[in-house]
């Protein structure tokens, strides 16, 4: 990445997103950038915030909790525009910390997790947004294994079983392959799942499609993504701990 700064890399990615929107015939600004800050230090997040990037994604709850708690302490409520999404597989015993620090959990993949999120949100008297994660790629085992299983959870939300949970979208990971057709199929499956949910459960506001990462976000945008999750291209190689 040479000597470029986080601000410069952010601008480059945002320009690429804008160009992909235009090339796909979509409205400019319709795709949000979620900057994946896992394994990167607090100061990198702060530098991104100073460059007007405020949506961040984290995989590890404990790391995210420590990092974003410190951000809350460092910035006043008026200054702190940071928004945290949990994007990695979430264990039930990590839900309490996750809901206390995040505004959205993108990786909901089972009914039991919904129940635990509701339980912890009720204690805090807090509403939280979620995305349902659907397994669409052969390489990744994360997410609901079938659309039918996902629809059962969606139905429970539509019935009001989880009053503190606000379903907003779907999320997936495409297979890590060079075969564009397989990658595109993964994304189109998620888009079709959203269309089916919107048809069967019109009372829910399932509007978001979180799909596309550094290597495939342009394809994802062509297939209807409203949010891309990009880390290394912004922050550089991860500082593994």
PDB file of C-alpha atoms in Angstrom, residues 2 25 44 71-73 75 87 111 126 128 131 148 154 184 192 194 207 209-210 226:
ATOM      1  CA  UNK A   2       3.025   2.238  -0.036  1.00  0.00           C
ATOM      2  CA  UNK A  25     -27.062   2.032 -13.474  1.00  0.00           C
ATOM      3  CA  UNK A  44      -6.786   3.476  13.044  1.00  0.00           C
ATOM      4  CA  UNK A  71     -14.197   5.682  21.677  1.00  0.00           C
ATOM      5  CA  UNK A  72     -17.299   6.498  23.716  1.00  0.00           C
ATOM      6  CA  UNK A  73     -15.092   7.695  26.564  1.00  0.00           C
ATOM      7  CA  UNK A  75     -15.517  11.540  22.319  1.00  0.00           C
ATOM      8  CA  UNK A  87     -20.327  -9.044  11.414  1.00  0.00           C
ATOM      9  CA  UNK A 111     -33.423 -18.967  16.254  1.00  0.00           C
ATOM     10  CA  UNK A 126     -32.599  -1.298  23.981  1.00  0.00           C
ATOM     11  CA  UNK A 128     -31.184  -3.408  17.994  1.00  0.00           C
ATOM     12  CA  UNK A 131     -29.366  -8.839   9.425  1.00  0.00           C
ATOM     13  CA  UNK A 148     -36.735 -22.291   4.569  1.00  0.00           C
ATOM     14  CA  UNK A 154     -38.276 -14.188   9.866  1.00  0.00           C
ATOM     15  CA  UNK A 184     -22.474 -13.750  -8.781  1.00  0.00           C
ATOM     16  CA  UNK A 192     -33.840 -13.255  -4.379  1.00  0.00           C
ATOM     17  CA  UNK A 194     -34.837 -10.568   0.174  1.00  0.00           C
ATOM     18  CA  UNK A 207     -34.231  -3.351   2.767  1.00  0.00           C
ATOM     19  CA  UNK A 209     -28.181  -6.457   1.438  1.00  0.00           C
ATOM     20  CA  UNK A 210     -24.759  -6.669   3.088  1.00  0.00           C
ATOM     21  CA  UNK A 226     -26.531  -1.887  -0.336  1.00  0.00           C
TER      22      UNK A 226
END
